[in-house]
Coordinates of C-alpha atoms and ligand atoms in Angstrom, one line a residue:
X113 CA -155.3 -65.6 -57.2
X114 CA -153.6 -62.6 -58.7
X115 CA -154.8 -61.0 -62.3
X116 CA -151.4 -63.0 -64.1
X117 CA -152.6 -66.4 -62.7
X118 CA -156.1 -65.9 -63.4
X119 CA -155.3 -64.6 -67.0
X120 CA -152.8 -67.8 -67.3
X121 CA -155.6 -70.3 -66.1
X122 CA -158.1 -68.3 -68.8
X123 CA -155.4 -68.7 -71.4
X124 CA -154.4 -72.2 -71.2
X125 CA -158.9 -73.1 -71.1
X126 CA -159.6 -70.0 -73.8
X127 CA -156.7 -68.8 -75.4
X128 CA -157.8 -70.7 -79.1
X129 CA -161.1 -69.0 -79.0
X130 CA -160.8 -65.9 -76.9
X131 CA -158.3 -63.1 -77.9
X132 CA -155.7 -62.1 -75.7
X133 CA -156.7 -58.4 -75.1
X134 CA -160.0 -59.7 -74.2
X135 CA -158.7 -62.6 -71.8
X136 CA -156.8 -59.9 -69.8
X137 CA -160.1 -58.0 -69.1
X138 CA -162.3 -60.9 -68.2
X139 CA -158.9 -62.1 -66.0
X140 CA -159.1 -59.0 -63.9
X141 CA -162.8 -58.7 -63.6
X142 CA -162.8 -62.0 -62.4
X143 CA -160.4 -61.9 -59.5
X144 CA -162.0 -59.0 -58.7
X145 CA -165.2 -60.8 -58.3
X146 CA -163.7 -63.6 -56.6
X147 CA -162.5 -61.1 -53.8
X148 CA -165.5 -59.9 -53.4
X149 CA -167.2 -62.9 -53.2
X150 CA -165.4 -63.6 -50.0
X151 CA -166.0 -60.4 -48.5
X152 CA -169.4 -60.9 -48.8
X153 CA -169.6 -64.8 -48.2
X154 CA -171.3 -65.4 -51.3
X155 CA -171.3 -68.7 -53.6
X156 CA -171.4 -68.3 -56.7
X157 CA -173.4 -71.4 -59.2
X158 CA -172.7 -70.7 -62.7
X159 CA -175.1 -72.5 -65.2
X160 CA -173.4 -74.5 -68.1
X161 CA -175.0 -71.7 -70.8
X162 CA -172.7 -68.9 -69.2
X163 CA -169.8 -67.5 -71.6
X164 CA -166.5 -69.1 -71.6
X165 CA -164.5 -66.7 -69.5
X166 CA -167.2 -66.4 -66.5
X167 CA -167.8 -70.1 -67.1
X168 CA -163.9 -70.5 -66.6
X169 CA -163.0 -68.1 -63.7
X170 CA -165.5 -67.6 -61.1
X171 CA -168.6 -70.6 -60.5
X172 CA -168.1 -72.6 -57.6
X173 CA -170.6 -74.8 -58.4
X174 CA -171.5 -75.3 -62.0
X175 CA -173.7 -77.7 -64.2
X176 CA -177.0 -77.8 -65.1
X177 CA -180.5 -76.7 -63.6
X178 CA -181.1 -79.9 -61.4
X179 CA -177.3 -80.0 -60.1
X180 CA -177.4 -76.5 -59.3
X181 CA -180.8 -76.6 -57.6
X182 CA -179.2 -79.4 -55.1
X183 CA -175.8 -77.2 -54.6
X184 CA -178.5 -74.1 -53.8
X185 CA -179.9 -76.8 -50.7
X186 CA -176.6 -77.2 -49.6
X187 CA -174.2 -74.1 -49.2
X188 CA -173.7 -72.8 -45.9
X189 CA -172.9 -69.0 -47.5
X190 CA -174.9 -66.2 -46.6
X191 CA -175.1 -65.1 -50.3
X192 CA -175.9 -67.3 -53.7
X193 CA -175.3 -65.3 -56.6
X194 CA -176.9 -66.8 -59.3
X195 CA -175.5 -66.9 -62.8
X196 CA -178.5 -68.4 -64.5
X197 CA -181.7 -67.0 -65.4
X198 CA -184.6 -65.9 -63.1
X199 CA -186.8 -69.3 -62.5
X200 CA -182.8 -70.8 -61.8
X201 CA -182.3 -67.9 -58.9
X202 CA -186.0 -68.5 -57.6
X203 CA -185.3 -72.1 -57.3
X204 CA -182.4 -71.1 -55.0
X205 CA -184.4 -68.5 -53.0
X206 CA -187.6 -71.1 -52.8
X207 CA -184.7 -73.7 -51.2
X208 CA -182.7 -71.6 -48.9
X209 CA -185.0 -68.9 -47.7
X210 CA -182.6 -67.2 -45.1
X211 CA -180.1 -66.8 -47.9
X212 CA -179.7 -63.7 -49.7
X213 CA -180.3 -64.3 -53.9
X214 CA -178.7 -62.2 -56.1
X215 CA -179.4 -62.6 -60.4
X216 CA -176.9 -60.5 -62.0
X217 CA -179.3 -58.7 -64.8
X218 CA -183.1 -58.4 -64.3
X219 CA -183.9 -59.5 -67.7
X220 CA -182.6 -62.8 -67.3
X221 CA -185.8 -64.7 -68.1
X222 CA -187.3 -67.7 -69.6
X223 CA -189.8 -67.9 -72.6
X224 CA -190.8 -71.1 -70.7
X225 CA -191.2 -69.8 -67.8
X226 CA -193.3 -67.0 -69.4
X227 CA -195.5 -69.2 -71.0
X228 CA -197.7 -70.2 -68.1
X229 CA -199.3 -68.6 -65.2
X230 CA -200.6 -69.7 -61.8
X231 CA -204.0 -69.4 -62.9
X232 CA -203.5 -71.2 -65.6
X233 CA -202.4 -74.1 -63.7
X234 CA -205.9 -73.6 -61.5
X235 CA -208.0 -73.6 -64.6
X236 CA -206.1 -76.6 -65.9
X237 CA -206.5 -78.4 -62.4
X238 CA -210.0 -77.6 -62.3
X239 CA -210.8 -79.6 -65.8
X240 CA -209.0 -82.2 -64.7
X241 CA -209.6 -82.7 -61.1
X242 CA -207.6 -85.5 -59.3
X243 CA -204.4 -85.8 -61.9
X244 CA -200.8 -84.9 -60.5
X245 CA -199.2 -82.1 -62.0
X246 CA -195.8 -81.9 -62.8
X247 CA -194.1 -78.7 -63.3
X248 CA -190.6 -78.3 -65.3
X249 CA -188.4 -76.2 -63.5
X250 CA -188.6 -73.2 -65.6
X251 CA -191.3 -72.1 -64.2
X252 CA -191.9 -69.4 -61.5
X253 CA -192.2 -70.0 -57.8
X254 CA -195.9 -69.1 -58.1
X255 CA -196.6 -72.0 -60.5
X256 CA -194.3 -74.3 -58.6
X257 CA -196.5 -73.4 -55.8
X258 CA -199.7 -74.7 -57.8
X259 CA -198.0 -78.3 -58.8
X260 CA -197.6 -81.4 -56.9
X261 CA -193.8 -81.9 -58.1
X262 CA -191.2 -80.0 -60.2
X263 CA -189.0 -82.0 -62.6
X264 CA -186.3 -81.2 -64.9
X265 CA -184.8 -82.3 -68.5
X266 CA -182.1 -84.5 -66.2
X267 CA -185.0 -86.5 -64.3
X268 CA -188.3 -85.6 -66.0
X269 CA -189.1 -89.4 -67.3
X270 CA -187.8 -90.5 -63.3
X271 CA -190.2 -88.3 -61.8
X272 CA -193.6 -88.7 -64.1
X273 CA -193.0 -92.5 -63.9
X274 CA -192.6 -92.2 -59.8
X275 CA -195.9 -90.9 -60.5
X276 CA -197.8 -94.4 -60.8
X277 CA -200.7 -92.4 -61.8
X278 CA -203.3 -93.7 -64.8
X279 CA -202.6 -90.1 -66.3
X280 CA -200.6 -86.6 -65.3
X281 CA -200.3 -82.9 -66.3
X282 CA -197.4 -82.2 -67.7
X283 CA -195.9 -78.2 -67.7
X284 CA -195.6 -76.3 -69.6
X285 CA -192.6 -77.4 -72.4
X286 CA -194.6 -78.9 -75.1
X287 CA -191.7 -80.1 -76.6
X288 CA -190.2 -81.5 -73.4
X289 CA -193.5 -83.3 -72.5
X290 CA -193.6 -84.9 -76.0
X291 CA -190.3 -86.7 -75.9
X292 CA -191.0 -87.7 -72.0
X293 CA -194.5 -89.3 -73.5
X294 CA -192.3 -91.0 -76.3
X295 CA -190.2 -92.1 -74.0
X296 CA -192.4 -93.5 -71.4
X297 CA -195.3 -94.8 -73.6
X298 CA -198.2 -92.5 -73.1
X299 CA -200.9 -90.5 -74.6
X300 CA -200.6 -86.6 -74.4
X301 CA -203.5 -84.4 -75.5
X302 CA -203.1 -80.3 -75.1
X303 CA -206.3 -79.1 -74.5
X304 CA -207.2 -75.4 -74.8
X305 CA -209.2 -73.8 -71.4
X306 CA -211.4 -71.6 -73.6
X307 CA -214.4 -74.1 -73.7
X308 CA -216.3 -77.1 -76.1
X309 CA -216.3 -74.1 -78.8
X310 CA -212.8 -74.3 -79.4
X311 CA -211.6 -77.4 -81.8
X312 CA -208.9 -78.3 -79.4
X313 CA -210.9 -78.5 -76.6
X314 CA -210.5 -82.4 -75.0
X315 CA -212.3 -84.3 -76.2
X316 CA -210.4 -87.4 -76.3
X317 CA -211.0 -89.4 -73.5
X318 CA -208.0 -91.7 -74.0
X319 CA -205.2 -89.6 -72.7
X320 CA -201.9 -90.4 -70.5
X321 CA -200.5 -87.4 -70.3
X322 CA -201.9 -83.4 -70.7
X323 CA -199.2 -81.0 -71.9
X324 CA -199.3 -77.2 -72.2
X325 CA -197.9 -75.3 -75.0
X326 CA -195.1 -73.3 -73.6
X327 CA -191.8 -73.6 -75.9
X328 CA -188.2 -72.8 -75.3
X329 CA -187.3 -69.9 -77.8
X330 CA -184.5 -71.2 -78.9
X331 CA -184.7 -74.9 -79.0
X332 CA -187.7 -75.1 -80.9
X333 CA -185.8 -73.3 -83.9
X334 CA -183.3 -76.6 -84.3
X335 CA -185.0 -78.2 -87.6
X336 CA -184.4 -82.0 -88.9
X337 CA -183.3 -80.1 -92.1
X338 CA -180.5 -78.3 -90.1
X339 CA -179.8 -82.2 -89.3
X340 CA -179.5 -83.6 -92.9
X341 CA -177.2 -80.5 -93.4
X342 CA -175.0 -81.0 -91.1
X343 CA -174.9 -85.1 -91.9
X344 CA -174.5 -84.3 -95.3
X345 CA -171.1 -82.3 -94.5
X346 CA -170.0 -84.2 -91.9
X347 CA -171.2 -87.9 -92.4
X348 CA -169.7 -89.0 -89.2
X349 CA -170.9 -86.8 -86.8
X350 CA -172.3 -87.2 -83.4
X351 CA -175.2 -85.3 -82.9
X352 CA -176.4 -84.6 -79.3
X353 CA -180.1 -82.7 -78.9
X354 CA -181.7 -80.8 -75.8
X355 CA -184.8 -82.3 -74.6
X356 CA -186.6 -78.9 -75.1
X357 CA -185.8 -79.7 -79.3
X358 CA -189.0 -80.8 -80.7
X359 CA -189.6 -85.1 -80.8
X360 CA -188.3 -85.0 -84.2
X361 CA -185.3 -83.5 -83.8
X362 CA -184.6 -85.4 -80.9
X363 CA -185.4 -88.3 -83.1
X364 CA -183.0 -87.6 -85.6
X365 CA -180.1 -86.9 -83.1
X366 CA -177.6 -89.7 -81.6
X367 CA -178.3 -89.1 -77.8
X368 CA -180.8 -86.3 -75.8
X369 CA -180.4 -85.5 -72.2
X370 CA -179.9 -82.3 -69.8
X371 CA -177.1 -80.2 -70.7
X372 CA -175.0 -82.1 -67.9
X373 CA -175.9 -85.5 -69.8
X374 CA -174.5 -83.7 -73.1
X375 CA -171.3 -82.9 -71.4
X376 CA -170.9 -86.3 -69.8
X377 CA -171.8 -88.3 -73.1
X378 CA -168.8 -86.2 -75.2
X379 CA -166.6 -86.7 -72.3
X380 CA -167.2 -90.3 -72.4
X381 CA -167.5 -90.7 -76.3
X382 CA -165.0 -90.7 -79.2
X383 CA -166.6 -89.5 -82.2
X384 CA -164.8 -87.4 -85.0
X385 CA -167.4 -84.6 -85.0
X386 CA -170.0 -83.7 -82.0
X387 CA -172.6 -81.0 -82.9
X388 CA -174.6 -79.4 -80.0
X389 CA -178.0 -78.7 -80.7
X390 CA -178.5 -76.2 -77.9
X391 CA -177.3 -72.7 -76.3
X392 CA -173.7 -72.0 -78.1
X393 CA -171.9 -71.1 -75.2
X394 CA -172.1 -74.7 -74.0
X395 CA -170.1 -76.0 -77.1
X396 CA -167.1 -73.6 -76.6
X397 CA -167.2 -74.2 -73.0
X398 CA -167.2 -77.9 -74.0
X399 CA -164.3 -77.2 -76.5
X400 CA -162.0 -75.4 -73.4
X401 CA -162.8 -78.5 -71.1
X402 CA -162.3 -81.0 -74.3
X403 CA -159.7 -79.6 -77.1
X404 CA -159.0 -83.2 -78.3
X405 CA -162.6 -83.3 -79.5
X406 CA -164.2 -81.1 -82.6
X407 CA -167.1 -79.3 -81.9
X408 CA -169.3 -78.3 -84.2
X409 CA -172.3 -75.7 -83.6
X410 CA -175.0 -74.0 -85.1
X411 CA -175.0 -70.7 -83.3
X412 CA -177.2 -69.1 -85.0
X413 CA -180.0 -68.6 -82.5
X414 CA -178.8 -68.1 -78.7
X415 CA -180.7 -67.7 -75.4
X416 CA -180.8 -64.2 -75.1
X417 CA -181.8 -64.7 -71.4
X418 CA -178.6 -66.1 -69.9
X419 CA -176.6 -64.2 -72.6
X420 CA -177.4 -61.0 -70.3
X421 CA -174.7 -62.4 -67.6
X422 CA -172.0 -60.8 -68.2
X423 CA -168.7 -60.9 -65.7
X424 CA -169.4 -56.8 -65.9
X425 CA -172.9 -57.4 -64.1
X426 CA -171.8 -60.2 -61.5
X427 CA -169.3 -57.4 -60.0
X428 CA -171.8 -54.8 -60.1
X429 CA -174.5 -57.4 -58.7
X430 CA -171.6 -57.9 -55.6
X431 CA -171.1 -54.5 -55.5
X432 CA -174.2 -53.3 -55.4
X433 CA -176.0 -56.3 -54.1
X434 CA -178.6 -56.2 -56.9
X435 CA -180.8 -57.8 -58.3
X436 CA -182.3 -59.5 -54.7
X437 CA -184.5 -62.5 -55.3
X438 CA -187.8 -62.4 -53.2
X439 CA -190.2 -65.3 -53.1
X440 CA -193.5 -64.4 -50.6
X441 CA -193.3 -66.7 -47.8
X442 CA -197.0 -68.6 -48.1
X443 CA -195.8 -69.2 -52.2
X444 CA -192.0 -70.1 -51.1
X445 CA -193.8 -72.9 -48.7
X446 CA -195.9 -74.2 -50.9
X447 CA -193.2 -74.3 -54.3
X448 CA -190.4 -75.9 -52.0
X449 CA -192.7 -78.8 -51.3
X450 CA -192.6 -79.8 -55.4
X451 CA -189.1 -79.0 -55.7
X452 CA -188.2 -81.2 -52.6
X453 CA -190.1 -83.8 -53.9
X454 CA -188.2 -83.7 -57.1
X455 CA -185.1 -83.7 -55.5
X456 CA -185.6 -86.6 -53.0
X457 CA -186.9 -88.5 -56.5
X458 CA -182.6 -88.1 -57.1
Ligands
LIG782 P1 -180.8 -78.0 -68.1 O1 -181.7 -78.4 -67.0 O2 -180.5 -79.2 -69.0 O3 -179.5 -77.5 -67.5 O4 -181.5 -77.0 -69.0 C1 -181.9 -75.7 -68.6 C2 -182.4 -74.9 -69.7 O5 -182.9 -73.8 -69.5 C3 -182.2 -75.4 -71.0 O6 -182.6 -74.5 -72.0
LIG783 FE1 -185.4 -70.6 -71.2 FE2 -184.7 -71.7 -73.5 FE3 -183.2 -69.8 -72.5 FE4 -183.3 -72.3 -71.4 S1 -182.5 -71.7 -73.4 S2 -183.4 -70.3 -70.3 S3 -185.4 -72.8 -71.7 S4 -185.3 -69.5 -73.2

């Protein structure tokens, strides 16, 4: 594709919400990309949080963690370049091993995934020996490696109830483990590891669930006040939350699911107003894919994670082949056994 027709196809998806002089930047960065990607034989899976333009121009695969975790089994390239965050491109790495992994920027991390280590997850196993533990997906390969089974926001309640086990430990989204014992009818207790001294030490014994608690940065800012705002203005709007939003929040929305469930349910609904309670970009990107539909955001907190993927660092990460994804083999081994498990749960 030249620079023309990819500014053209940019332009017809962007041109409301993107200026022009910007549009022919992105356009020739792009194609630019895409020539290289063949060169090298690279895929490239593009997470539905990336900016409009890259969103627009260069993924071959896009959607959301669980989607892209299954395209990352699948592709025959030598290289996957990852435009996600770092748990996203491990995921990929801990799947096809012979592959080469590139993360554009080597900041692209995950206060989730930051939140718990893999001694952590032994501590936790050893005061409750015997229970499955679940792992969400943003987490790092050496906690996959410590869990019986990953999950993610799209299957989560799928794979806990596949389970069939009197109780589980569930890592490490609080928030995310909350709405999955809502939904599924259970107990959860968050025990600290410190000992009987600490007031949160377990001491309940009536417990379905044991959650950890790690917390997305920014979904855990979306408040049920920002809700009754936005209700207040806009009576009829449909308000769709990210699992990772605290129970009440969830609660207070129309619909929660992954951030391909978001997309589908605006797709599939006809509402006069839709507000996103999750990373921006998603909205506009929903926007380019939906301009019949009015989206409304609150953009004031962002995941400054995936926001350092830029189209400007995918080249260089071509060019350069930078920033390589390395799992050690006896961890890789052990983390794709939960993450195949997960995916064979569908
Ligand atoms: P999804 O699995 O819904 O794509 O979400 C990933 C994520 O990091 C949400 O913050
Ligand atoms: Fe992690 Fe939250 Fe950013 Fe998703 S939005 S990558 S969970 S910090």
């Amino acid at each position: 594709m030249s620079v023309d027709e990819m500014y053209q196809q940019l332009k017809h998806k962007l041109g409301s919400v993107v200026p022009d002089v910007e549009l022919r930047l992105k356009a020739e960065l792009a194609v630019e990309i895409n020539r290289l990607k063949v060169e090298r034989n690279a895929v490239i899976l593009g997470h539905n949080y990336m900016e409009p333009a890259l969103f627009h121009s260069i993924p071959d695969f896009k959607g959301d963690s669980l989607d892209l975790s299954r395209k990352a089994a699948q592709t025959d390239k030598d290289v996957i370049v990852f435009c996600g965050v770092r748990f996203m491109a491990e995921t990929a790495k801990i799947l096809s091993p012979s592959k080469t992994v590139l993360l554009p920027s080597d900041k692209a991390g995950c206060s989730l995934a930051e939140s718990i280590t893999a001694e952590d997850v032994r501590q936790l196993k050893a005061r409750f020996p015997g229970l499955p533990v679940v792992a969400y997906v943003n987490t790092y390969a050496d906690v996959k490696a410590e869990v019986d089974i990953c999950c993610t926001s799209g299957n989560a309640v799928a794979v806990v109830e596949s389970l069939h086990s009197p109780a589980i430990i569930f890592l490490p989204d609080e928030y995310l483990a909350r709405n999955v014992a809502r939904e599924t009818g259970k107990h959860i207790i968050f025990p600290t590891l410190t000992g009987p001294s600490d007031p949160a030490f377990a001491t309940e014994l009536d417990y379905q669930m044991i959650g950890w608690r790690g917390r997305c940065e920014v979904h855990e800012k979306f408040t049920v006040a920002d809700i009754q705002a936005v209700r207040q203005q806009f009576p009829d709007v449909f308000i769709l939350s990210h699992p990772e939003c605290s129970p009440e929040v969830v609660a207070a929305s129309d619909f929660s699911g992954s951030t391909n469930a978001m997309i589908r349910q605006v797709e599939q609904s006809d509402a006069p107003h839709y507000l996103l309670l999750t990373e921006c970009s998603m909205g506009d990107n929903i926007a380019a894919a939906n301009p019949d539909k009015e989206m409304l955001r609150l953009c004031m907190v962002r995941c400054p994670h995936m926001n350092t993927i830029t189209l400007e660092d995918t080249l260089a990460s071509l060019q350069q082949m930078r920033y390589i994804i390395e799992v050690p083999e006896d961890i890789r081994r052990r983390a794709a056994a939960s993450v195949e498990r997960m995916i064979a749960i569908g």
